[in-house]
Short mmCIF file of C-alpha atoms in Angstrom, two decimals:
data_model
loop_
_atom_site.label_atom_id
_atom_site.label_comp_id
_atom_site.label_asym_id
_atom_site.label_seq_id
_atom_site.Cartn_x
_atom_site.Cartn_y
_atom_site.Cartn_z
CA UNK A 297 -56.27 -249.57 -11.33
CA UNK A 298 -54.92 -247.30 -8.63
CA UNK A 299 -56.50 -243.80 -7.79
CA UNK A 300 -54.20 -241.45 -7.07
CA UNK A 301 -56.71 -237.98 -7.02
CA UNK A 302 -56.39 -237.35 -3.24
CA UNK A 303 -52.68 -237.18 -3.41
CA UNK A 304 -52.19 -234.20 -6.01
CA UNK A 305 -50.76 -230.96 -4.49
CA UNK A 306 -50.72 -227.61 -5.30
CA UNK A 307 -47.53 -228.06 -7.64
CA UNK A 308 -49.11 -231.04 -9.62
CA UNK A 309 -49.49 -228.75 -12.41
CA UNK A 310 -48.07 -228.54 -16.22
CA UNK A 311 -45.60 -226.35 -16.79
CA UNK A 312 -42.71 -227.46 -18.97
CA UNK A 313 -41.49 -230.98 -20.27
CA UNK A 314 -38.30 -232.08 -18.59
CA UNK A 315 -35.63 -233.54 -20.33
CA UNK A 316 -35.37 -236.10 -17.61
CA UNK A 317 -37.75 -238.38 -19.40
CA UNK A 318 -36.74 -236.66 -22.86
CA UNK A 319 -39.94 -235.72 -24.35
CA UNK A 320 -38.75 -236.42 -27.68
CA UNK A 321 -37.30 -239.54 -26.73
CA UNK A 322 -37.97 -241.82 -29.65
CA UNK A 323 -39.34 -245.53 -29.16
CA UNK A 324 -36.76 -247.95 -30.43
CA UNK A 325 -38.69 -251.09 -30.44
CA UNK A 326 -36.17 -252.96 -28.11
CA UNK A 327 -36.24 -256.49 -27.97
CA UNK A 328 -37.95 -258.65 -25.22
CA UNK A 329 -37.45 -262.65 -24.92
CA UNK A 330 -38.85 -265.07 -27.01
CA UNK A 331 -40.87 -266.10 -24.27
CA UNK A 332 -41.89 -263.05 -22.78
CA UNK A 333 -45.89 -263.18 -22.54
CA UNK A 334 -48.18 -260.33 -23.23
CA UNK A 335 -51.29 -259.59 -22.07
CA UNK A 336 -54.43 -257.24 -20.92
CA UNK A 337 -55.86 -257.22 -17.23
CA UNK A 338 -59.40 -255.81 -15.99
CA UNK A 339 -61.06 -256.27 -12.49
CA UNK A 340 -64.56 -257.81 -12.18
CA UNK A 341 -66.22 -254.94 -10.67
CA UNK A 342 -64.95 -252.62 -13.25
CA UNK A 343 -66.46 -254.36 -16.34
CA UNK A 344 -68.81 -257.27 -15.63
CA UNK A 345 -71.81 -254.99 -14.86
CA UNK A 346 -74.77 -257.75 -13.96
CA UNK A 347 -74.98 -256.34 -10.74
CA UNK A 348 -77.60 -258.35 -9.16
CA UNK A 349 -77.84 -261.16 -12.34
CA UNK A 350 -78.03 -265.12 -11.44
CA UNK A 351 -77.83 -264.47 -7.78
CA UNK A 352 -74.65 -262.03 -7.55
CA UNK A 353 -74.64 -260.54 -3.71
CA UNK A 354 -73.64 -256.97 -3.16
CA UNK A 355 -70.07 -255.88 -3.07
CA UNK A 356 -68.93 -252.76 -1.16
CA UNK A 357 -68.54 -250.99 -4.48
CA UNK A 358 -72.07 -251.93 -5.09
CA UNK A 359 -72.95 -250.00 -2.35
CA UNK A 360 -70.24 -247.21 -2.33
CA UNK A 361 -71.22 -246.33 -6.06
CA UNK A 362 -74.56 -245.74 -4.92
CA UNK A 363 -74.29 -243.90 -1.94
CA UNK A 364 -75.91 -239.95 -1.64
CA UNK A 365 -74.32 -237.65 -2.11
CA UNK A 366 -72.43 -239.50 -4.73
CA UNK A 367 -68.87 -239.82 -3.97
CA UNK A 368 -68.37 -241.54 -7.64
CA UNK A 369 -69.16 -238.89 -10.17
CA UNK A 370 -73.01 -239.51 -9.76
CA UNK A 371 -72.09 -242.91 -11.51
CA UNK A 372 -71.81 -246.85 -10.75
CA UNK A 373 -71.03 -249.95 -12.31
CA UNK A 374 -74.37 -251.52 -12.37
CA UNK A 375 -73.86 -252.23 -16.02
CA UNK A 376 -70.34 -250.82 -17.14
CA UNK A 377 -69.27 -252.67 -19.88
CA UNK A 378 -71.52 -255.71 -19.29
CA UNK A 379 -68.52 -258.08 -19.43
CA UNK A 380 -70.99 -260.90 -17.95
CA UNK A 381 -73.43 -260.80 -20.82
CA UNK A 382 -70.75 -260.23 -23.73
CA UNK A 383 -67.94 -262.05 -22.28
CA UNK A 384 -67.69 -264.72 -25.44
CA UNK A 385 -67.41 -261.74 -27.95
CA UNK A 386 -64.79 -260.03 -25.44
CA UNK A 387 -62.61 -263.60 -25.51
CA UNK A 388 -62.91 -263.73 -29.39
CA UNK A 389 -61.74 -259.50 -29.39
CA UNK A 390 -58.55 -260.42 -27.36
CA UNK A 391 -57.87 -263.24 -29.60
CA UNK A 392 -58.12 -261.57 -32.53
CA UNK A 393 -55.19 -259.09 -31.01
CA UNK A 394 -52.79 -262.10 -30.53
CA UNK A 395 -53.26 -261.95 -26.60
CA UNK A 396 -51.11 -264.44 -24.46
CA UNK A 397 -52.57 -263.79 -21.39
CA UNK A 398 -55.83 -262.62 -19.89
CA UNK A 399 -55.73 -261.37 -16.14
CA UNK A 400 -59.13 -260.98 -14.51
CA UNK A 401 -60.70 -260.85 -11.22
CA UNK A 402 -63.40 -263.17 -9.64
CA UNK A 403 -66.13 -261.35 -7.89
CA UNK A 404 -66.05 -262.75 -4.43
CA UNK A 405 -69.75 -262.11 -4.21
CA UNK A 406 -70.70 -263.48 -7.36
CA UNK A 407 -69.79 -267.13 -6.25
CA UNK A 408 -70.49 -266.74 -2.38
CA UNK A 409 -73.22 -263.72 -2.45
CA UNK A 410 -73.00 -263.24 1.61
CA UNK A 411 -69.16 -263.61 1.33
CA UNK A 412 -69.03 -265.76 4.57
CA UNK A 413 -67.16 -269.47 5.38
CA UNK A 414 -71.11 -270.80 6.30
CA UNK A 415 -72.60 -268.77 3.23
CA UNK A 416 -74.12 -270.40 0.48
CA UNK A 417 -72.03 -270.73 -3.00
CA UNK A 418 -73.89 -269.65 -5.70
CA UNK A 419 -73.40 -272.52 -8.65
CA UNK A 420 -74.47 -269.92 -11.43
CA UNK A 421 -71.50 -267.69 -10.72
CA UNK A 422 -69.01 -270.97 -10.59
CA UNK A 423 -70.30 -271.30 -14.08
CA UNK A 424 -69.89 -268.21 -15.34
CA UNK A 425 -66.21 -268.27 -14.71
CA UNK A 426 -65.74 -271.89 -15.46
CA UNK A 427 -67.20 -270.75 -19.08
CA UNK A 428 -64.51 -267.91 -19.28
CA UNK A 429 -61.51 -269.88 -18.34
CA UNK A 430 -62.83 -272.52 -20.95
CA UNK A 431 -62.97 -270.22 -23.31
CA UNK A 432 -59.67 -268.39 -23.14
CA UNK A 433 -57.93 -271.87 -22.79
CA UNK A 434 -59.90 -272.88 -26.22
CA UNK A 435 -58.16 -269.78 -27.73
CA UNK A 436 -54.96 -270.52 -26.35
CA UNK A 437 -54.86 -267.66 -23.89
CA UNK A 438 -53.62 -268.15 -20.11
CA UNK A 439 -55.97 -267.23 -17.32
CA UNK A 440 -54.39 -265.37 -14.74
CA UNK A 441 -56.90 -264.96 -11.61
CA UNK A 442 -56.79 -262.58 -8.92
CA UNK A 443 -59.09 -263.30 -6.00
CA UNK A 444 -59.51 -259.99 -4.57
CA UNK A 445 -59.72 -256.94 -6.45
CA UNK A 446 -60.92 -254.38 -4.11
CA UNK A 447 -64.65 -255.75 -4.08
CA UNK A 448 -65.34 -257.61 -0.57
CA UNK A 449 -68.90 -258.77 -0.07
CA UNK A 450 -70.88 -256.29 1.73
CA UNK A 451 -72.33 -258.69 4.19
CA UNK A 452 -69.24 -259.52 5.82
CA UNK A 453 -68.20 -255.78 5.95
CA UNK A 454 -71.80 -255.32 7.68
CA UNK A 455 -70.76 -258.23 9.92
CA UNK A 456 -67.41 -257.24 11.23
CA UNK A 457 -65.84 -254.47 9.23
CA UNK A 458 -64.19 -257.28 6.99
CA UNK A 459 -60.56 -256.31 6.77
CA UNK A 460 -60.57 -254.31 10.24
CA UNK A 461 -61.00 -257.96 11.98
CA UNK A 462 -57.99 -259.87 11.23
CA UNK A 463 -59.26 -263.38 12.26
CA UNK A 464 -62.32 -263.31 10.68
CA UNK A 465 -61.53 -261.99 7.61
CA UNK A 466 -58.95 -264.24 7.14
CA UNK A 467 -61.07 -267.45 7.71
CA UNK A 468 -63.61 -266.10 5.20
CA UNK A 469 -61.13 -265.53 2.48
CA UNK A 470 -59.64 -268.86 2.87
CA UNK A 471 -62.85 -270.58 2.44
CA UNK A 472 -63.34 -268.42 -0.72
CA UNK A 473 -59.89 -269.22 -2.02
CA UNK A 474 -60.19 -273.10 -1.32
CA UNK A 475 -63.61 -272.51 -3.76
CA UNK A 476 -61.48 -271.14 -6.17
CA UNK A 477 -58.72 -273.30 -6.26
CA UNK A 478 -60.92 -276.64 -6.12
CA UNK A 479 -63.08 -275.36 -8.93
CA UNK A 480 -60.94 -273.68 -11.34
CA UNK A 481 -57.65 -275.03 -10.18
CA UNK A 482 -57.21 -277.80 -12.60
CA UNK A 483 -57.06 -275.21 -15.39
CA UNK A 484 -55.92 -271.94 -13.54
CA UNK A 485 -51.78 -271.90 -13.22
CA UNK A 486 -51.33 -268.73 -12.30
CA UNK A 487 -53.19 -267.10 -9.15
CA UNK A 488 -53.07 -263.60 -7.64
CA UNK A 489 -54.20 -263.16 -4.01
CA UNK A 490 -54.75 -259.73 -3.53
CA UNK A 491 -54.60 -256.47 -6.17
CA UNK A 492 -52.65 -253.23 -4.27
CA UNK A 493 -52.81 -253.73 -0.72
CA UNK A 494 -51.29 -250.26 -0.12
CA UNK A 495 -54.75 -248.81 -1.90
CA UNK A 496 -56.94 -250.93 -0.25
CA UNK A 497 -55.12 -249.76 3.47
CA UNK A 498 -54.74 -245.89 2.55
CA UNK A 499 -57.20 -245.28 0.09
CA UNK A 500 -60.12 -247.35 1.39
CA UNK A 501 -59.53 -247.05 4.86
CA UNK A 502 -57.96 -244.10 5.62
CA UNK A 503 -58.61 -241.01 2.52
CA UNK A 504 -61.83 -242.71 2.37
CA UNK A 505 -61.81 -242.18 -1.56
CA UNK A 506 -62.37 -245.81 -2.27
CA UNK A 507 -65.07 -248.55 -0.94
CA UNK A 508 -66.10 -248.64 2.06
CA UNK A 509 -65.21 -245.18 2.35
CA UNK A 510 -63.00 -244.97 6.04
CA UNK A 511 -62.01 -241.52 6.34
CA UNK A 512 -61.32 -239.25 9.52
CA UNK A 513 -64.56 -237.41 8.45
CA UNK A 514 -66.45 -240.08 9.55
CA UNK A 515 -65.02 -240.57 12.75
CA UNK A 516 -62.89 -243.95 11.97
CA UNK A 517 -59.41 -244.21 13.43
CA UNK A 518 -57.26 -243.49 10.97
CA UNK A 519 -54.29 -243.52 13.00
CA UNK A 520 -54.35 -247.40 13.38
CA UNK A 521 -56.93 -249.01 11.00
CA UNK A 522 -55.16 -248.62 7.61
CA UNK A 523 -52.02 -250.58 9.22
CA UNK A 524 -54.42 -253.04 10.72
CA UNK A 525 -56.03 -253.73 7.17
CA UNK A 526 -52.13 -253.96 5.86
CA UNK A 527 -51.80 -256.59 8.51
CA UNK A 528 -54.86 -258.49 7.44
CA UNK A 529 -53.98 -258.81 3.96
CA UNK A 530 -50.59 -259.98 4.89
CA UNK A 531 -51.65 -262.73 6.94
CA UNK A 532 -54.41 -263.58 4.87
CA UNK A 533 -52.03 -263.76 1.89
CA UNK A 534 -49.47 -265.99 3.68
CA UNK A 535 -52.52 -268.24 4.68
CA UNK A 536 -53.58 -268.81 1.25
CA UNK A 537 -50.20 -269.50 -0.19
CA UNK A 538 -49.50 -272.19 2.56
CA UNK A 539 -53.23 -273.77 1.87
CA UNK A 540 -52.38 -273.76 -2.12
CA UNK A 541 -48.98 -274.93 -1.70
CA UNK A 542 -50.18 -277.74 0.66
CA UNK A 543 -53.23 -278.75 -0.82
CA UNK A 544 -53.48 -277.86 -4.56
CA UNK A 545 -50.05 -277.35 -5.96
CA UNK A 546 -48.78 -280.64 -5.65
CA UNK A 547 -51.66 -281.88 -8.47
CA UNK A 548 -52.33 -278.74 -10.13
CA UNK A 549 -48.87 -277.32 -10.92
CA UNK A 550 -49.44 -273.84 -10.54
CA UNK A 551 -48.13 -270.40 -8.92
CA UNK A 552 -49.44 -267.84 -6.83
CA UNK A 553 -48.37 -264.62 -5.74
CA UNK A 554 -49.93 -261.16 -4.98
CA UNK A 555 -49.79 -257.76 -6.87
CA UNK A 556 -48.23 -254.78 -5.29
CA UNK A 557 -48.58 -251.33 -6.82
CA UNK A 558 -45.77 -248.63 -6.61
CA UNK A 559 -44.39 -245.00 -8.04
CA UNK A 560 -40.86 -244.54 -8.38
CA UNK A 561 -39.77 -241.61 -6.39
CA UNK A 562 -36.96 -239.31 -7.43
CA UNK A 563 -35.39 -236.70 -5.13
CA UNK A 564 -37.18 -233.32 -5.24
CA UNK A 565 -33.93 -231.52 -4.97
CA UNK A 566 -31.32 -234.17 -5.93
CA UNK A 567 -28.45 -232.38 -3.94
CA UNK A 568 -30.41 -232.13 -0.74
CA UNK A 569 -29.41 -235.33 1.38
CA UNK A 570 -33.11 -234.88 3.15
CA UNK A 571 -34.86 -235.30 -0.18
CA UNK A 572 -32.82 -238.19 -1.32
CA UNK A 573 -33.62 -239.69 2.08
CA UNK A 574 -37.29 -238.97 1.38
CA UNK A 575 -37.38 -240.77 -1.94
CA UNK A 576 -35.69 -243.78 -0.65
CA UNK A 577 -38.22 -243.45 2.77
CA UNK A 578 -41.11 -243.23 0.47
CA UNK A 579 -40.50 -246.55 -1.57
CA UNK A 580 -40.17 -248.54 1.75
CA UNK A 581 -43.63 -247.12 3.04
CA UNK A 582 -45.11 -247.75 -0.21
CA UNK A 583 -43.56 -251.09 -1.42
CA UNK A 584 -41.39 -252.51 1.30
CA UNK A 585 -44.55 -252.22 4.08
CA UNK A 586 -46.10 -255.50 1.97
CA UNK A 587 -43.26 -256.93 0.03
CA UNK A 588 -40.67 -256.95 3.17
CA UNK A 589 -43.20 -259.42 4.96
CA UNK A 590 -44.35 -261.22 2.08
CA UNK A 591 -41.06 -261.73 -0.25
CA UNK A 592 -38.20 -261.82 2.71
CA UNK A 593 -40.61 -263.37 5.17
CA UNK A 594 -39.27 -260.63 7.55
CA UNK A 595 -41.02 -257.92 9.79
CA UNK A 596 -42.24 -254.59 8.78
CA UNK A 597 -39.05 -252.40 7.43
CA UNK A 598 -37.14 -251.03 10.14
CA UNK A 599 -38.17 -247.19 8.83
CA UNK A 600 -41.43 -247.92 9.48
CA UNK A 601 -41.38 -249.48 12.61
CA UNK A 602 -39.44 -246.51 14.06
CA UNK A 603 -41.43 -243.80 12.89
CA UNK A 604 -45.22 -245.63 13.32
CA UNK A 605 -44.45 -246.90 16.67
CA UNK A 606 -47.32 -248.69 18.37
CA UNK A 607 -49.68 -247.79 15.26
CA UNK A 608 -47.91 -250.70 13.32
CA UNK A 609 -49.11 -253.90 14.51
CA UNK A 610 -46.91 -256.90 15.50
CA UNK A 611 -46.72 -260.16 14.29
CA UNK A 612 -47.00 -263.01 16.85
CA UNK A 613 -44.75 -265.58 16.76
CA UNK A 614 -46.62 -268.21 15.06
CA UNK A 615 -47.58 -265.47 12.44
CA UNK A 616 -43.72 -264.49 11.63
CA UNK A 617 -43.21 -268.33 11.29
CA UNK A 618 -45.79 -268.46 8.71
CA UNK A 619 -44.13 -265.57 6.92
CA UNK A 620 -41.15 -267.26 6.85
CA UNK A 621 -42.34 -270.44 5.56
CA UNK A 622 -44.50 -269.41 2.84
CA UNK A 623 -41.96 -266.23 1.40
CA UNK A 624 -40.26 -268.88 -0.83
CA UNK A 625 -43.44 -270.00 -2.41
CA UNK A 626 -44.48 -266.54 -3.93
CA UNK A 627 -43.26 -267.24 -7.37
CA UNK A 628 -43.38 -263.83 -8.88
CA UNK A 629 -43.78 -260.08 -8.14
CA UNK A 630 -46.99 -258.94 -9.63
CA UNK A 631 -45.89 -254.81 -10.19
CA UNK A 632 -48.46 -252.41 -11.00
CA UNK A 633 -46.70 -249.30 -12.18
CA UNK A 634 -47.82 -246.04 -14.02
CA UNK A 635 -45.37 -243.13 -13.43
CA UNK A 636 -42.89 -241.35 -11.11
CA UNK A 637 -43.12 -238.59 -8.94
CA UNK A 638 -40.71 -236.43 -6.95
CA UNK A 639 -40.50 -237.10 -3.25
CA UNK A 640 -39.71 -234.17 -0.94
CA UNK A 641 -38.96 -234.07 2.80
CA UNK A 642 -41.41 -232.12 4.67
CA UNK A 643 -39.93 -229.74 7.70
CA UNK A 644 -43.15 -229.42 9.42
CA UNK A 645 -44.13 -232.00 12.02
CA UNK A 646 -46.59 -234.82 10.39
CA UNK A 647 -50.13 -235.13 10.84
CA UNK A 648 -51.18 -237.77 13.61
CA UNK A 649 -52.33 -240.11 10.70
CA UNK A 650 -49.38 -239.52 8.34
CA UNK A 651 -49.10 -242.31 6.08
CA UNK A 652 -46.25 -241.20 3.94
CA UNK A 653 -42.96 -241.14 6.11
CA UNK A 654 -43.77 -237.25 6.33
CA UNK A 655 -43.18 -236.79 2.43
CA UNK A 656 -44.76 -234.71 -0.11
CA UNK A 657 -45.24 -236.05 -3.61
CA UNK A 658 -45.16 -234.00 -6.76
CA UNK A 659 -44.70 -234.10 -10.53
CA UNK A 660 -42.42 -230.87 -10.62
CA UNK A 661 -38.83 -230.56 -8.93
CA UNK A 662 -36.99 -228.08 -7.08
CA UNK A 663 -36.14 -226.49 -10.51
CA UNK A 664 -39.47 -226.54 -12.20
CA UNK A 665 -39.23 -229.04 -14.33
CA UNK A 666 -41.60 -231.72 -14.83
CA UNK A 667 -40.99 -235.27 -14.12
CA UNK A 668 -42.53 -236.05 -17.22
CA UNK A 669 -45.34 -235.05 -19.98
CA UNK A 670 -49.11 -235.36 -18.04
CA UNK A 671 -51.47 -237.97 -19.36
CA UNK A 672 -55.48 -237.48 -19.24
CA UNK A 673 -54.48 -237.70 -15.24
CA UNK A 674 -52.79 -235.35 -13.81
CA UNK A 675 -50.75 -237.78 -11.72
CA UNK A 676 -49.91 -240.08 -14.51
CA UNK A 677 -46.64 -238.81 -16.46
CA UNK A 678 -44.47 -240.65 -19.23
CA UNK A 679 -41.44 -241.72 -17.02
CA UNK A 680 -39.99 -244.69 -18.49
CA UNK A 681 -36.49 -244.25 -16.86
CA UNK A 682 -38.52 -244.31 -13.41
CA UNK A 683 -40.03 -247.55 -14.43
CA UNK A 684 -36.51 -248.93 -15.37
CA UNK A 685 -35.42 -247.71 -11.81
CA UNK A 686 -38.54 -249.34 -10.02
CA UNK A 687 -37.43 -252.64 -11.71
CA UNK A 688 -34.06 -252.29 -10.63
CA UNK A 689 -35.23 -251.55 -6.97
CA UNK A 690 -37.24 -254.49 -6.57
CA UNK A 691 -35.22 -257.01 -8.20
CA UNK A 692 -32.24 -255.69 -6.02
CA UNK A 693 -34.16 -256.05 -3.03
CA UNK A 694 -36.34 -259.31 -3.49
CA UNK A 695 -34.41 -261.16 -6.03
CA UNK A 696 -38.11 -262.43 -7.30
CA UNK A 697 -38.89 -262.61 -11.32
CA UNK A 698 -41.13 -259.68 -12.29
CA UNK A 699 -44.49 -259.49 -14.27
CA UNK A 700 -45.92 -256.55 -14.93
CA UNK A 701 -49.73 -257.27 -13.85
CA UNK A 702 -50.77 -253.39 -15.02
CA UNK A 703 -49.23 -250.45 -17.04
CA UNK A 704 -51.01 -247.97 -19.22
CA UNK A 705 -52.56 -244.70 -19.50
CA UNK A 706 -55.63 -242.39 -20.52
CA UNK A 707 -55.43 -239.98 -23.15
CA UNK A 708 -57.06 -236.78 -23.50
CA UNK A 709 -60.16 -236.59 -25.79
CA UNK A 710 -61.40 -240.44 -25.71
CA UNK A 711 -65.12 -239.97 -25.17
CA UNK A 712 -65.19 -239.64 -29.00
CA UNK A 713 -64.63 -242.92 -30.73
CA UNK A 714 -63.05 -241.32 -33.79
CA UNK A 715 -60.47 -239.60 -31.28
CA UNK A 716 -59.96 -242.29 -29.10
CA UNK A 717 -59.09 -244.78 -31.55
CA UNK A 718 -56.06 -242.58 -32.93
CA UNK A 719 -54.60 -242.83 -29.62
CA UNK A 720 -50.83 -241.70 -30.57
CA UNK A 721 -50.11 -240.76 -27.20
CA UNK A 722 -50.61 -244.36 -25.36
CA UNK A 723 -48.71 -246.07 -28.12
CA UNK A 724 -45.87 -243.82 -27.40
CA UNK A 725 -46.43 -244.47 -23.80
CA UNK A 726 -46.32 -248.25 -24.12
CA UNK A 727 -43.57 -248.46 -26.28
CA UNK A 728 -41.12 -246.18 -23.92
CA UNK A 729 -42.22 -248.56 -21.20
CA UNK A 730 -41.79 -251.71 -23.22
CA UNK A 731 -38.20 -250.35 -24.10
CA UNK A 732 -38.00 -249.58 -20.25
CA UNK A 733 -38.20 -253.28 -19.55
CA UNK A 734 -35.75 -254.45 -22.44
CA UNK A 735 -33.25 -252.39 -20.97
CA UNK A 736 -34.01 -253.65 -17.47
CA UNK A 737 -33.67 -257.30 -18.57
CA UNK A 738 -30.59 -256.82 -21.23
CA UNK A 739 -28.47 -253.93 -19.60
CA UNK A 740 -29.27 -254.51 -15.80
CA UNK A 741 -30.18 -258.33 -15.63
CA UNK A 742 -33.63 -258.17 -14.35
CA UNK A 743 -35.70 -260.78 -14.59
CA UNK A 744 -39.04 -259.70 -16.02
CA UNK A 745 -41.48 -262.46 -17.48
CA UNK A 746 -44.14 -260.76 -18.96
CA UNK A 747 -46.55 -257.50 -19.57
CA UNK A 748 -50.31 -256.93 -19.00
CA UNK A 749 -51.64 -253.79 -20.27
CA UNK A 750 -54.12 -251.99 -18.35
CA UNK A 751 -56.73 -252.09 -19.61
CA UNK A 752 -58.05 -254.78 -21.95
CA UNK A 753 -61.15 -252.03 -22.43
CA UNK A 754 -62.42 -248.38 -21.12
CA UNK A 755 -64.40 -249.25 -17.91
CA UNK A 756 -65.44 -248.11 -14.63
CA UNK A 757 -62.68 -246.28 -13.05
CA UNK A 758 -63.75 -246.38 -9.60
CA UNK A 759 -64.27 -242.99 -7.89
CA UNK A 760 -63.61 -241.46 -11.19
CA UNK A 761 -66.83 -243.00 -12.83
CA UNK A 762 -66.51 -243.32 -16.26
CA UNK A 763 -64.49 -240.22 -16.93
CA UNK A 764 -60.36 -241.43 -17.24
CA UNK A 765 -60.50 -244.33 -20.18
CA UNK A 766 -57.48 -246.50 -20.04
CA UNK A 767 -58.69 -249.43 -22.55
CA UNK A 768 -57.13 -250.47 -25.89
CA UNK A 769 -60.38 -251.02 -26.67
CA UNK A 770 -62.99 -248.04 -27.06
CA UNK A 771 -66.47 -249.05 -25.20
CA UNK A 772 -69.51 -246.89 -25.93
CA UNK A 773 -71.54 -246.94 -22.98
CA UNK A 774 -74.41 -246.53 -24.45
CA UNK A 775 -74.45 -249.23 -27.32
CA UNK A 776 -71.80 -251.28 -25.58
CA UNK A 777 -70.04 -251.44 -28.70
CA UNK A 778 -66.33 -252.18 -28.74
CA UNK A 779 -63.68 -250.68 -31.16
CA UNK A 780 -60.27 -251.59 -30.97
CA UNK A 781 -57.69 -248.63 -30.57
CA UNK A 782 -54.62 -248.32 -32.54
CA UNK A 783 -52.77 -249.30 -29.48
CA UNK A 784 -54.63 -252.51 -29.31
CA UNK A 785 -52.83 -253.21 -32.61
CA UNK A 786 -49.49 -251.67 -32.00
CA UNK A 787 -49.44 -253.97 -29.20
CA UNK A 788 -50.18 -257.05 -31.28
CA UNK A 789 -47.52 -256.04 -33.77
CA UNK A 790 -44.56 -254.55 -31.52
CA UNK A 791 -44.72 -257.81 -29.57
CA UNK A 792 -44.44 -260.16 -32.73
CA UNK A 793 -41.53 -257.91 -33.80
CA UNK A 794 -40.04 -257.50 -30.67
CA UNK A 795 -40.11 -261.09 -29.45
CA UNK A 796 -38.66 -262.51 -33.00
CA UNK A 797 -36.04 -260.15 -32.92
CA UNK A 798 -34.83 -261.40 -29.30
CA UNK A 799 -35.19 -265.16 -30.69
#
């Protein structure tokens, strides 16, 4: 799940509901294709707990969440949902909800505690994921596996800065991926290399609000390091795609791709040409940064080259060839999406390490209208029309089938289980966003193959700790009791009816 706290602005406040999203817009329960897959999504560090159990090594999040003074609300995920020890129960819970797919991530440091290509393998970690995969398949739930969801082994960060050294990271990541393909690929048919490289690059290596916490205050080079991180991710992704296609896909017959997050951006002033341009530029800087090289096999977008100049790394001839060669093998566009924002062109000169294209993001436009009703997180607004527009933007630019790999929201007052269970706000949000998918498919011709809600259960929400709850299952973090919310049953039932209507 993407953390956006550091991007709030003074105008990101609740004023009045905007007709743009239709506060009273009803959920229409529009049809979806008969083979449309619905699932749940989680990340290893957020739910597994068992921080040092059975030989697991430290990740950058194990370190970051224990810093003093705390940068994670005084909380850590040493236990969290303790999924590592409650996994059989959690699989049975998903089965009871009629889930088709479970998207989860592997903890790199659980299976290679020190992370490196010459470091020992932890067979107990391998056994845990084998057991999880086997239990899912026994319940007819498809495992979709993410290799990297923000939790690099601390040891490789200590050795060479992880993503900051492209050659070293790429070699270690290839070894890790090969191990996963070798041990799990006979049963896993859908792989994701990286989750949300934008967040890894900007929030972890410029704003410093996520592990490992690079930021200008720490004396790091925030003008160039985030772009180096992104460069490392793109090339490591392409190298692993090439490896999978050459060595594993012929016998395992699976698919592989990447997951990118992104808002949709509306112009702050729809009558202003500079704001219209700013909205499109923000889309390119957010999504095109990674999607153009990965899915088109091209250089970074021209707008980024012109704006960033020497701050943006160059692809060498062999790297350009790798991107061109692997682009067609990215089988789907993994889309993490939560909300829409307004984009406003800034008149003042940008900061030296600006990453936005000199664009301000806000939830309120020039007329004082909100982009949509607020959830428990100020930046996350209900704006299904923006979701539909984003689906069209991605489809028209890349022409790759889309899977919604994360979507969801937190509600106000979910600490109390009685209040949390009756999550009408979340049910409406989910219903409207599913309607937007239906419209994109049937009215716009976008190919969308599935929808994975974020998240299966309440968990450790990164630097926000245990405050916001995104789960469709409530977790009491003292007793670890799981209680399905009404949204869990809503999703179970709505997919039955929507897919039946479409068949």
